[in-house]
Amino acid sequence: MTDTAKPVSISLANCAKTFADGTRALEPLDLAIHAGETVVFLGPSGCGKTTTLRIIAGLEEPDAGGKVLFDGVDVTHLPIEQRNVGMVFQSYALFPNMTVAGNVGYGLRIRKVPEAEIKARVSEMLAMMQITRLADRRIDQLSGGQRQRVALARAIAVRPRALLLDEPLTALDAKLRDTLRLEIDSLLRSLGITAIYVTHDQAEAMALGDRIVVMEHGRVAQIGKPREIYQRPATRFVAEFIGTMNRLTGSVRNGTFTCRAGGVAWAQAPAAATEILFRPEDIRVVESGEATGLSGTVAAAFFLGDRTRLFVDVGEAQPLVIESTARRDFSHGDPVGLAIDPRGLLVL
Amino acid sequence: MKRRGLFYLQLGFTLLVCAFLVVPVILSIMAGLTVNYFVGIESGLTLRWVMEVWNGYRDTIFLSIGLSLACLAVTLVIGVPAAYVLAKRQTALTRALEEMLVLPVAVPGLATALALIVTYGSLSGFRTSWAFILVGHVLFTLPFMVRSVLAVLSAIDLRTLEEGAASLGAGFWPRFRDIVLPNCRQGILAGSLMVVTLSMGEFNMTWLLHTPFTKTLPVGLADAYASLRLEVGSAYTLVFFLMIMPLLLALQAFAKPRPAKFVAEDAE
């Protein structure tokens, strides 16, 4: 699509936020978002992700000393209505006193766009979001998914320089979330717009983000591409917040990590490692007769069709989670031999 | 069968209570339309008393209408923005203000009126004008406007709605005009009817604040009962009734609980 405003690059310099009651919502943050990129702020409730988004939007001002730049221009003290950003709220924030078409056209009406042009743009937006037949409905006559589509159409209609989405799918049920996630993804790609997406759902973050900013307690824990975040988590928090992480405790001796369940051969093992982490897909159940240094017993097995999710007791506090594609029937108490791909091993 | 008996007992009791309340109203109306109340209905029906009221107290009716509309205008101009601020900023100060607004309703009208006379009575131009009564009425009715607008504003997620409008480029005034006002329309309507009705019927304060040239409808009514024939007083009641009933009916229609129009989800 060629009719959006030129995407903007956004940077935050030393942006902290302390609320009036003294709560520190955000520690000083520096962040550069490239033009046209989709960045996802991911983290648990209260990690500062929404506050950061609101600072970028212009709904909050950072503490003194913080700066927000759009394409290098200081917009720190510019209120949201002068920043030309599109925003999608978790609660949609649709105007109950206007129809769907009225909502979508509101931003254009404020910009004093001629009425004919507004009409054309509104029907274009409604068609794009596949809600043309809802044009004359009142907001209270719409389902959650329909409301979210209207909110997206309304935010994009004004050709914003950046699109900011605050947990847009959280209020929807799981199935609808999947469909809309896909739609938002193709929408963001086709618009080529700079987009910032806040969520606490790691699957959403992985699917949508060019880069993910993982946040914890008002600080950035890690910034990176989804694959980096998943495969090379920088901290234990990141490792455990995203996906499932298995853990073995023990010590390193002669290139082997030794734990209660046996040994894991790992040539590059750091000598001081007392704990190794790895993903469920990096461990497998060996065929009988294959040599292995590691063994455990099946604590639980869930057949999922394409694979079996196994919980294997190896004498640690937590059983290991294994996604097995083996064509065999596991049952509680079965002894199994295990093999770990050393490329998936992490020490944090 | 026993249950059936109980039902008729309850129905009978309810009808009795209704009659207790309604019969005086009917009698009063009849009194205003009868030629001679002491002789009874046999003396015939007449509009003579109503006409007499119209001729003698026409001015009080116009003054009351004018006063209640002026009172409405003032409470709209002060009350709606006040409710908006109270809804937006929930601090100890605004809560205290909200409580203080209600004081004139709790304090007897006579006391408020006396305070006004003691304070401003020496400003003779002001004391003898209808604006003096208006001040009392505004004090008394303002909380009803503020409360009813505030109730509607608190039920919608005003902050997010305004943020939504701001994100689309709307500054404060366009936001107030396009989002805040339309979404508290119900509250403004209900509050307006309340204010007009209360101002129209206010007696306590007005009785002290009025001068012979600024008599309102209820003050005139007291006057009529005190100094004229009972039939005239009753006819006056009838006139008052005809004016206040449509307002009360409209008030009832707007006060009906309405289905929630906007369901606000909690923020993160």
Coordinates of C-alpha atoms in Angstrom, one line a residue:
Chain A
M1 CA 0.0 0.0 0.0
T2 CA 1.4 3.3 -1.0
D3 CA -1.0 5.7 0.6
T4 CA 0.3 5.7 4.2
A5 CA 2.6 8.4 5.5
K6 CA 6.3 7.7 5.2
P7 CA 7.1 5.4 8.1
V8 CA 9.0 7.1 10.9
S9 CA 12.0 6.0 13.0
I10 CA 11.5 6.3 16.7
S11 CA 14.1 6.6 19.4
L12 CA 13.9 6.9 23.1
A13 CA 16.8 8.4 25.0
N14 CA 17.0 8.0 28.8
C15 CA 13.3 7.7 29.2
A16 CA 12.2 6.9 32.7
K17 CA 8.8 7.2 34.3
T18 CA 8.0 7.7 37.9
F19 CA 4.3 8.1 38.7
A20 CA 2.9 10.8 41.0
D21 CA 2.6 8.2 43.9
G22 CA 6.3 7.5 43.6
T23 CA 6.0 4.2 41.7
R24 CA 8.9 3.7 39.3
A25 CA 7.2 2.2 36.2
L26 CA 10.2 2.5 33.9
E27 CA 13.9 2.6 34.6
P28 CA 15.9 4.9 32.2
L29 CA 15.5 3.3 28.7
D30 CA 17.3 3.8 25.5
L31 CA 15.8 2.3 22.4
A32 CA 16.0 2.8 18.6
I33 CA 13.2 1.6 16.4
H34 CA 13.9 1.6 12.7
A35 CA 11.4 3.0 10.1
G36 CA 9.0 0.4 9.0
E37 CA 9.9 -2.1 11.7
T38 CA 7.5 -4.0 13.9
V39 CA 8.8 -4.1 17.5
V40 CA 7.0 -6.0 20.1
F41 CA 7.2 -5.1 23.8
L42 CA 6.8 -8.3 25.7
G43 CA 6.7 -8.9 29.4
P44 CA 4.4 -9.8 32.3
S45 CA 1.9 -7.4 33.8
G46 CA 3.6 -4.3 35.4
C47 CA 6.9 -4.7 33.5
G48 CA 6.7 -1.2 32.0
K49 CA 5.8 -2.2 28.5
T50 CA 2.5 -0.2 28.4
T51 CA 4.2 2.8 30.0
T52 CA 6.9 2.8 27.3
L53 CA 4.2 2.6 24.6
R54 CA 2.3 5.5 26.2
I55 CA 5.5 7.6 26.3
I56 CA 6.0 6.9 22.6
A57 CA 2.3 7.7 21.9
G58 CA 2.5 11.0 23.8
L59 CA 0.0 9.9 26.4
E60 CA 2.7 10.1 29.1
E61 CA 5.7 12.3 29.3
P62 CA 9.0 10.7 30.4
D63 CA 10.6 12.0 33.6
A64 CA 12.8 15.1 33.2
G65 CA 15.9 14.2 31.0
G66 CA 14.1 11.7 28.9
K67 CA 13.7 12.4 25.1
V68 CA 11.4 10.9 22.4
L69 CA 12.5 11.5 18.9
F70 CA 10.5 10.8 15.7
D71 CA 12.9 10.8 12.7
G72 CA 15.4 12.7 14.9
V73 CA 12.9 15.4 15.8
D74 CA 12.3 15.9 19.5
V75 CA 8.6 15.3 20.1
T76 CA 8.9 14.7 23.9
H77 CA 6.5 17.5 24.8
L78 CA 4.2 17.1 21.9
P79 CA 0.8 15.7 23.0
I80 CA -0.6 12.7 21.2
E81 CA -3.0 14.7 19.1
Q82 CA 0.0 16.4 17.4
R83 CA 2.1 13.3 16.8
N84 CA 0.1 11.7 14.1
V85 CA 0.3 8.2 15.5
G86 CA -2.4 5.6 15.2
M87 CA -3.3 3.8 18.3
V88 CA -5.3 0.6 19.1
F89 CA -6.4 0.1 22.7
Q90 CA -7.0 -3.1 24.5
S91 CA -10.5 -1.9 25.4
Y92 CA -10.8 -0.6 21.7
A93 CA -11.9 2.9 22.9
L94 CA -14.5 3.1 20.2
F95 CA -16.9 6.0 20.5
P96 CA -20.4 4.7 21.5
N97 CA -22.1 7.8 20.1
M98 CA -20.9 7.1 16.6
T99 CA -21.5 4.4 14.0
V100 CA -18.7 2.2 12.7
A101 CA -18.3 4.5 9.7
G102 CA -18.4 7.5 12.1
N103 CA -15.6 6.1 14.2
V104 CA -13.4 5.2 11.2
G105 CA -13.9 8.6 9.7
Y106 CA -13.5 10.6 12.9
G107 CA -9.7 11.3 12.6
L108 CA -10.2 12.5 9.0
R109 CA -13.1 14.8 10.1
I110 CA -10.8 16.3 12.7
R111 CA -8.3 16.9 10.0
K112 CA -11.0 18.7 8.0
V113 CA -10.6 16.4 5.1
P114 CA -13.4 17.0 2.5
E115 CA -16.5 14.9 3.1
A116 CA -16.3 13.0 -0.2
E117 CA -12.7 12.1 0.5
I118 CA -13.6 10.9 4.0
K119 CA -16.4 8.7 2.6
A120 CA -14.0 7.1 0.0
R121 CA -11.3 6.5 2.6
V122 CA -13.7 5.0 5.1
S123 CA -15.1 2.6 2.6
E124 CA -11.6 1.6 1.6
M125 CA -10.7 0.9 5.2
L126 CA -13.9 -1.0 5.9
A127 CA -13.3 -3.1 2.8
M128 CA -9.7 -3.8 3.8
M129 CA -10.8 -5.0 7.3
Q130 CA -13.8 -6.9 5.7
I131 CA -16.4 -5.0 7.7
T132 CA -18.1 -3.1 5.0
R133 CA -21.5 -4.5 6.0
L134 CA -21.1 -3.2 9.5
A135 CA -20.7 0.5 8.4
D136 CA -24.0 1.7 9.9
R137 CA -23.9 -0.4 13.0
R138 CA -23.6 1.1 16.5
I139 CA -20.6 0.0 18.5
D140 CA -22.7 -1.9 21.1
Q141 CA -24.0 -4.0 18.2
L142 CA -20.6 -5.4 17.5
S143 CA -18.7 -8.5 18.7
G144 CA -15.3 -8.2 20.2
G145 CA -13.5 -9.3 17.0
Q146 CA -15.5 -6.8 15.0
R147 CA -14.7 -4.0 17.4
Q148 CA -11.0 -4.8 17.1
R149 CA -11.3 -4.6 13.3
V150 CA -13.0 -1.2 13.6
A151 CA -10.4 0.0 16.0
L152 CA -7.6 -1.0 13.5
A153 CA -9.4 0.6 10.6
R154 CA -9.9 3.8 12.6
A155 CA -6.3 4.0 13.5
I156 CA -5.0 3.4 10.0
A157 CA -7.5 5.6 8.3
V158 CA -5.6 8.8 9.2
R159 CA -2.4 7.5 7.5
P160 CA -0.4 7.6 10.8
R161 CA 3.4 7.8 10.9
A162 CA 3.4 4.9 13.3
L163 CA 0.9 2.4 14.6
L164 CA 0.8 1.6 18.3
L165 CA -1.1 -1.4 19.5
D166 CA -1.7 -1.9 23.2
E167 CA -2.6 -5.6 23.9
P168 CA -5.1 -5.5 21.0
L169 CA -6.0 -9.1 21.2
T170 CA -6.0 -9.8 24.9
A171 CA -9.8 -9.3 25.3
L172 CA -10.6 -11.8 22.6
D173 CA -11.0 -15.6 22.8
A174 CA -8.2 -17.9 21.7
K175 CA -9.5 -18.9 18.3
L176 CA -10.3 -15.3 17.3
R177 CA -6.9 -14.2 18.6
D178 CA -5.1 -16.6 16.2
T179 CA -7.2 -15.4 13.2
L180 CA -6.7 -11.7 14.0
R181 CA -3.0 -12.2 14.7
L182 CA -2.5 -13.5 11.2
E183 CA -4.5 -10.5 9.8
I184 CA -2.6 -8.0 11.8
D185 CA 0.7 -9.6 10.7
S186 CA -0.2 -9.3 7.0
L187 CA -1.7 -5.8 7.6
L188 CA 1.6 -4.6 9.1
R189 CA 3.6 -6.1 6.3
S190 CA 1.5 -4.6 3.6
L191 CA 1.4 -1.2 5.2
G192 CA 5.1 -1.2 5.8
I193 CA 4.4 1.0 8.8
T194 CA 6.5 1.4 11.9
A195 CA 4.6 -0.6 14.4
I196 CA 4.9 -1.0 18.1
Y197 CA 3.0 -3.9 19.6
V198 CA 2.6 -4.5 23.4
T199 CA 1.6 -7.9 24.6
H200 CA 2.2 -10.4 27.4
D201 CA 1.6 -13.3 25.0
Q202 CA 5.0 -14.7 23.8
A203 CA 3.3 -16.6 20.9
E204 CA 2.0 -13.2 19.6
A205 CA 5.4 -11.6 20.1
M206 CA 7.2 -14.3 18.2
A207 CA 4.7 -14.3 15.3
L208 CA 4.5 -10.5 14.8
G209 CA 7.8 -9.0 15.9
D210 CA 10.7 -8.2 13.6
R211 CA 12.4 -7.6 17.0
I212 CA 11.2 -8.3 20.5
V213 CA 11.9 -6.2 23.5
V214 CA 11.5 -8.3 26.6
M215 CA 10.9 -6.3 29.7
E216 CA 11.0 -7.1 33.4
H217 CA 10.4 -4.8 36.4
G218 CA 10.7 -1.6 34.3
R219 CA 13.9 -2.7 32.6
V220 CA 14.8 -4.1 29.2
A221 CA 15.9 -7.7 29.7
Q222 CA 16.8 -8.4 26.1
I223 CA 16.3 -6.9 22.6
G224 CA 16.6 -9.2 19.6
K225 CA 15.0 -11.1 16.8
P226 CA 12.5 -13.7 17.9
R227 CA 14.9 -16.5 17.0
E228 CA 17.7 -14.9 19.1
I229 CA 15.4 -14.3 22.0
Y230 CA 14.3 -17.9 21.9
Q231 CA 17.6 -19.6 21.2
R232 CA 20.0 -17.3 23.0
P233 CA 18.1 -15.8 25.9
A234 CA 20.3 -13.3 27.7
T235 CA 18.9 -13.9 31.2
R236 CA 17.2 -16.6 33.1
F237 CA 14.0 -14.5 33.1
V238 CA 14.0 -14.3 29.3
A239 CA 14.7 -18.0 29.0
E240 CA 11.8 -18.9 31.3
F241 CA 9.3 -16.3 30.1
I242 CA 9.6 -17.4 26.5
G243 CA 8.8 -21.0 25.6
T244 CA 9.6 -23.9 27.8
M245 CA 13.0 -24.4 29.3
N246 CA 14.4 -27.6 30.8
R247 CA 17.0 -27.4 33.5
L248 CA 19.6 -29.8 34.9
T249 CA 21.8 -29.1 37.9
G250 CA 25.3 -30.6 38.4
S251 CA 28.9 -29.8 37.6
V252 CA 31.4 -30.0 34.7
R253 CA 34.2 -32.6 34.7
N254 CA 36.4 -33.3 31.7
G255 CA 34.0 -32.0 29.0
T256 CA 31.0 -33.7 30.5
F257 CA 28.2 -32.1 32.6
T258 CA 27.4 -34.6 35.3
C259 CA 24.0 -34.5 37.0
R260 CA 21.9 -37.0 39.0
A261 CA 20.5 -38.6 35.9
G262 CA 23.9 -39.2 34.3
G263 CA 26.3 -37.2 32.1
V264 CA 25.9 -34.9 29.1
A265 CA 28.9 -34.7 26.8
W266 CA 29.6 -31.1 26.1
A267 CA 33.0 -30.2 24.8
Q268 CA 32.6 -26.4 25.2
A269 CA 31.1 -26.6 28.7
P270 CA 32.2 -23.6 30.9
A271 CA 34.1 -25.1 33.8
A272 CA 32.1 -23.2 36.4
A273 CA 28.6 -24.2 35.1
T274 CA 26.4 -25.7 37.8
E275 CA 23.2 -25.6 35.8
I276 CA 22.5 -26.2 32.1
L277 CA 19.3 -25.1 30.2
F278 CA 17.8 -26.4 27.0
R279 CA 14.6 -26.4 25.0
P280 CA 12.2 -29.4 24.8
E281 CA 13.1 -29.8 21.1
D282 CA 16.8 -30.3 21.8
I283 CA 16.3 -33.4 23.9
R284 CA 15.0 -36.8 22.5
V285 CA 14.2 -40.2 23.8
V286 CA 16.8 -42.6 22.3
E287 CA 15.9 -45.9 20.6
S288 CA 16.5 -49.0 22.8
G289 CA 20.1 -50.2 22.4
E290 CA 21.5 -46.8 21.5
A291 CA 24.2 -45.7 23.9
T292 CA 23.4 -42.8 26.2
G293 CA 24.7 -41.2 29.3
L294 CA 21.4 -39.9 30.6
S295 CA 18.3 -41.8 31.8
G296 CA 15.0 -41.2 33.6
T297 CA 11.5 -42.5 34.1
V298 CA 8.3 -41.3 32.4
A299 CA 6.3 -39.3 35.0
A300 CA 3.5 -38.4 32.5
A301 CA 2.8 -38.8 28.8
F302 CA 0.3 -36.9 26.7
F303 CA -0.3 -38.1 23.2
L304 CA -1.0 -35.1 21.0
G305 CA -1.3 -36.8 17.6
D306 CA 1.7 -35.5 15.8
R307 CA 3.9 -36.0 18.9
T308 CA 3.9 -37.0 22.5
R309 CA 4.6 -34.5 25.3
L310 CA 6.6 -36.4 27.9
F311 CA 7.4 -35.4 31.4
V312 CA 10.5 -37.3 32.5
D313 CA 11.7 -37.6 36.0
V314 CA 15.4 -37.2 36.3
G315 CA 15.8 -36.6 40.0
E316 CA 15.6 -32.8 39.6
A317 CA 13.0 -30.5 41.2
Q318 CA 11.2 -30.2 37.9
P319 CA 10.7 -33.1 35.4
L320 CA 12.1 -32.5 31.9
V321 CA 9.7 -31.7 29.2
I322 CA 10.3 -33.6 26.0
E323 CA 8.4 -33.4 22.7
S324 CA 8.8 -36.9 21.3
T325 CA 7.9 -37.9 17.8
A326 CA 8.8 -41.6 18.5
R327 CA 6.2 -44.1 17.3
R328 CA 6.0 -45.8 20.6
D329 CA 3.5 -45.9 23.4
F330 CA 4.9 -44.3 26.6
S331 CA 3.4 -45.1 30.0
H332 CA 4.0 -43.9 33.5
G333 CA 7.1 -45.4 35.0
D334 CA 8.8 -46.5 31.7
P335 CA 12.6 -46.1 32.0
V336 CA 13.9 -44.0 29.0
G337 CA 17.3 -43.2 27.7
L338 CA 17.8 -39.5 26.7
A339 CA 20.1 -37.6 24.4
I340 CA 20.6 -33.9 24.3
D341 CA 21.8 -32.0 21.3
P342 CA 24.8 -30.0 22.7
R343 CA 24.1 -27.1 20.3
G344 CA 21.0 -26.3 22.3
L345 CA 22.7 -26.1 25.6
L346 CA 22.8 -22.9 27.5
V347 CA 24.4 -21.6 30.7
L348 CA 22.9 -18.5 32.3
Chain B
M1 CA -56.9 -21.5 47.7
K2 CA -55.3 -20.0 50.8
R3 CA -52.7 -18.4 48.5
R4 CA -55.5 -16.9 46.4
G5 CA -57.0 -15.4 49.5
L6 CA -53.7 -13.8 50.4
F7 CA -53.3 -12.4 46.9
Y8 CA -56.7 -10.6 47.1
L9 CA -55.8 -9.3 50.5
Q10 CA -52.6 -7.8 49.2
L11 CA -54.4 -6.4 46.1
G12 CA -57.0 -4.8 48.4
F13 CA -54.4 -3.3 50.6
T14 CA -52.4 -1.9 47.7
L15 CA -55.6 -0.4 46.2
L16 CA -56.4 1.1 49.6
V17 CA -53.0 2.8 49.9
C18 CA -53.4 4.1 46.3
A19 CA -56.8 5.5 47.1
F20 CA -55.3 7.1 50.2
L21 CA -52.8 8.9 48.0
V22 CA -54.9 9.6 44.9
V23 CA -58.2 10.6 46.4
P24 CA -56.9 13.9 47.9
V25 CA -55.5 14.7 44.5
I26 CA -58.8 14.1 42.8
L27 CA -60.7 16.0 45.5
S28 CA -58.3 18.9 45.2
I29 CA -58.8 19.0 41.5
M30 CA -62.5 18.7 41.8
A31 CA -62.5 21.5 44.4
G32 CA -60.8 23.8 41.8
L33 CA -63.5 23.0 39.2
T34 CA -66.6 23.1 41.5
V35 CA -68.8 26.2 41.7
N36 CA -69.1 26.0 45.4
Y37 CA -67.0 23.4 47.2
F38 CA -69.1 23.5 50.4
V39 CA -72.3 22.8 48.5
G40 CA -70.5 20.1 46.5
I41 CA -70.5 18.9 43.0
E42 CA -74.3 19.6 42.7
S43 CA -73.4 23.2 42.5
G44 CA -72.0 22.5 39.1
L45 CA -68.6 22.5 37.4
T46 CA -66.8 25.7 36.2
L47 CA -63.5 27.0 34.8
R48 CA -64.2 30.3 36.6
W49 CA -61.6 29.7 39.4
V50 CA -59.0 28.5 36.9
M51 CA -59.5 31.7 34.9
E52 CA -59.3 33.8 38.1
V53 CA -56.0 32.1 38.9
W54 CA -54.8 32.8 35.4
N55 CA -55.7 36.4 35.6
G56 CA -54.4 37.0 39.1
Y57 CA -51.2 34.9 39.1
R58 CA -50.2 34.7 35.4
D59 CA -47.1 36.6 36.2
T60 CA -46.0 34.0 38.8
I61 CA -46.3 31.3 36.2
F62 CA -44.2 33.2 33.7
L63 CA -41.6 34.1 36.4
S64 CA -41.4 30.4 37.5
I65 CA -40.9 29.2 33.9
G66 CA -38.3 31.9 33.3
L67 CA -36.6 31.2 36.6
S68 CA -36.4 27.5 36.0
L69 CA -35.0 27.9 32.5
A70 CA -32.4 30.4 33.8
C71 CA -31.6 28.0 36.6
L72 CA -31.2 25.3 34.0
A73 CA -28.9 27.4 31.9
V74 CA -26.7 28.2 34.9
T75 CA -26.5 24.6 36.2
L76 CA -25.6 23.4 32.7
V77 CA -22.8 25.9 32.3
I78 CA -21.4 25.2 35.7
G79 CA -22.6 21.7 36.4
V80 CA -21.5 19.8 33.3
P81 CA -17.9 21.0 33.3
A82 CA -17.8 20.5 37.1
A83 CA -19.0 16.9 36.7
Y84 CA -16.4 16.4 33.9
V85 CA -13.6 17.6 36.2
L86 CA -14.8 15.5 39.1
A87 CA -14.9 12.4 36.8
K88 CA -11.5 13.0 35.4
R89 CA -9.6 13.9 38.6
Q90 CA -10.3 11.6 41.5
T91 CA -8.3 13.3 44.3
A92 CA -9.1 14.1 47.9
L93 CA -9.9 17.7 46.9
T94 CA -12.4 16.8 44.2
R95 CA -14.1 14.3 46.5
A96 CA -14.4 17.0 49.2
L97 CA -15.8 19.4 46.6
E98 CA -18.3 16.8 45.5
E99 CA -19.5 16.4 49.1
M100 CA -19.7 20.2 49.6
L101 CA -21.8 20.5 46.5
V102 CA -24.5 18.5 48.1
L103 CA -24.6 20.6 51.3
P104 CA -27.4 23.0 50.1
V105 CA -29.6 19.9 49.7
A106 CA -29.0 18.8 53.2
V107 CA -29.2 22.2 54.9
P108 CA -32.8 23.4 55.3
G109 CA -33.7 25.8 52.5
L110 CA -34.7 28.4 55.1
A111 CA -31.2 28.5 56.5
T112 CA -29.6 28.9 53.0
A113 CA -32.1 31.7 52.2
L114 CA -31.4 33.5 55.5
A115 CA -27.7 33.3 54.9
L116 CA -28.2 34.8 51.4
I117 CA -30.3 37.6 52.8
V118 CA -27.9 38.3 55.6
T119 CA -25.0 38.4 53.2
Y120 CA -26.4 40.1 50.1
G121 CA -29.7 41.6 51.5
S122 CA -28.1 45.1 51.5
L123 CA -27.5 45.1 47.8
S124 CA -31.0 46.4 47.1
G125 CA -30.9 46.2 43.4
F126 CA -29.9 42.5 43.6
R127 CA -32.2 41.8 46.6
T128 CA -35.3 42.9 44.8
S129 CA -34.5 41.2 41.4
W130 CA -35.5 37.7 40.4
A131 CA -31.7 37.0 40.1
F132 CA -31.7 36.8 43.9
I133 CA -34.1 33.9 43.8
L134 CA -32.1 32.4 40.9
V135 CA -29.0 32.2 43.1
G136 CA -30.9 30.2 45.7
H137 CA -32.3 27.9 43.1
V138 CA -28.9 27.3 41.5
L139 CA -27.4 26.4 44.9
F140 CA -30.2 24.0 45.5
T141 CA -30.3 22.3 42.1
L142 CA -26.7 22.3 41.0
P143 CA -25.9 19.0 42.9
F144 CA -28.6 17.2 41.0
M145 CA -27.2 18.2 37.7
V146 CA -23.6 17.4 38.7
R147 CA -24.6 14.0 40.2
S148 CA -26.6 12.9 37.3
V149 CA -23.9 13.8 34.7
L150 CA -21.2 12.4 36.9
A151 CA -23.1 9.0 37.2
V152 CA -23.1 8.7 33.4
L153 CA -19.5 9.8 33.1
S154 CA -18.3 7.3 35.7
A155 CA -20.1 4.4 33.9
I156 CA -18.1 4.9 30.7
D157 CA -14.3 4.6 30.3
L158 CA -14.0 8.3 29.7
R159 CA -10.2 8.4 29.9
T160 CA -9.7 5.8 27.2
L161 CA -12.4 7.3 25.0
E162 CA -10.6 10.6 25.2
E163 CA -7.2 9.0 24.6
G164 CA -8.7 7.3 21.5
A165 CA -10.0 10.7 20.2
A166 CA -6.7 12.4 21.0
S167 CA -4.8 9.7 19.1
L168 CA -6.9 10.6 16.1
G169 CA -5.8 14.2 16.3
A170 CA -8.6 15.7 18.4
G171 CA -7.5 18.4 20.8
F172 CA -9.3 19.3 24.1
W173 CA -12.3 21.2 22.7
P174 CA -13.1 18.8 19.8
R175 CA -12.8 15.9 22.3
F176 CA -15.2 17.6 24.7
R177 CA -17.7 18.4 21.9
D178 CA -17.5 15.2 20.0
I179 CA -16.9 12.6 22.7
V180 CA -17.6 13.8 26.2
L181 CA -20.8 15.7 25.6
P182 CA -22.6 13.2 23.4
N183 CA -21.7 10.4 25.7
C184 CA -23.2 12.1 28.8
R185 CA -26.3 13.2 27.0
Q186 CA -28.5 10.9 29.0
G187 CA -27.1 12.4 32.2
I188 CA -27.5 15.9 31.0
L189 CA -31.1 15.3 30.0
A190 CA -32.0 13.6 33.2
G191 CA -30.3 16.3 35.2
S192 CA -32.0 19.1 33.2
L193 CA -35.4 17.7 33.9
M194 CA -34.6 17.4 37.5
V195 CA -33.3 20.9 37.8
V196 CA -36.4 22.4 36.0
T197 CA -38.8 20.4 38.1
L198 CA -37.1 21.3 41.4
S199 CA -36.7 24.9 40.5
M200 CA -40.4 25.1 39.5
G201 CA -41.6 23.6 42.7
E202 CA -39.1 25.1 45.2
F203 CA -40.9 26.8 48.1
N204 CA -38.8 26.8 51.2
M205 CA -36.0 29.1 50.0
T206 CA -38.1 31.1 47.6
W207 CA -40.6 32.0 50.3
L208 CA -37.9 33.9 52.1
L209 CA -36.1 35.2 49.0
H210 CA -39.1 36.6 47.1
T211 CA -40.5 40.1 47.2
P212 CA -44.1 41.1 46.3
F213 CA -42.9 41.6 42.7
T214 CA -41.0 38.3 42.4
K215 CA -43.6 35.7 43.5
T216 CA -43.1 32.3 42.0
L217 CA -45.7 29.7 41.3
P218 CA -45.5 27.9 44.7
V219 CA -45.3 31.1 46.6
G220 CA -48.4 32.3 44.8
L221 CA -50.0 29.0 45.7
A222 CA -49.4 29.6 49.4
D223 CA -50.7 33.1 48.9
A224 CA -53.9 31.9 47.3
Y225 CA -54.6 29.3 49.9
A226 CA -54.0 31.8 52.7
S227 CA -56.0 34.7 51.4
L228 CA -58.5 33.6 48.8
R229 CA -61.4 31.1 48.5
L230 CA -60.5 27.4 48.8
E231 CA -61.7 26.9 45.2
V232 CA -59.2 29.4 43.9
G233 CA -56.4 27.7 45.8
S234 CA -57.4 24.4 44.4
A235 CA -57.7 25.7 40.9
Y236 CA -54.1 27.0 41.5
T237 CA -53.0 23.5 42.4
L238 CA -54.6 22.3 39.2
V239 CA -52.6 24.8 37.2
F240 CA -49.4 23.8 39.0
F241 CA -50.2 20.2 38.3
L242 CA -50.6 20.7 34.6
M243 CA -47.2 22.4 34.5
I244 CA -45.3 20.0 36.6
M245 CA -46.8 16.6 35.5
P246 CA -45.3 16.6 31.9
L247 CA -41.9 17.3 33.5
L248 CA -42.3 14.5 36.0
L249 CA -43.4 12.1 33.3
A250 CA -40.4 13.0 31.1
L251 CA -38.1 12.6 34.1
Q252 CA -39.5 9.1 34.7
A253 CA -38.9 8.1 31.1
F254 CA -35.3 9.2 31.2
A255 CA -34.6 7.8 34.6
K256 CA -35.4 4.2 33.4
P257 CA -32.4 2.0 33.8
R258 CA -31.0 1.6 30.3
P259 CA -29.0 -1.4 29.0
A260 CA -25.2 -0.7 29.3
K261 CA -24.3 0.9 26.0
F262 CA -20.5 0.7 26.4
V263 CA -18.9 -2.1 28.3
A264 CA -15.5 -0.9 29.4
E265 CA -12.8 -3.6 29.8
D266 CA -10.2 -3.2 32.4
A267 CA -6.8 -1.9 31.3
E268 CA -3.7 -4.0 31.9

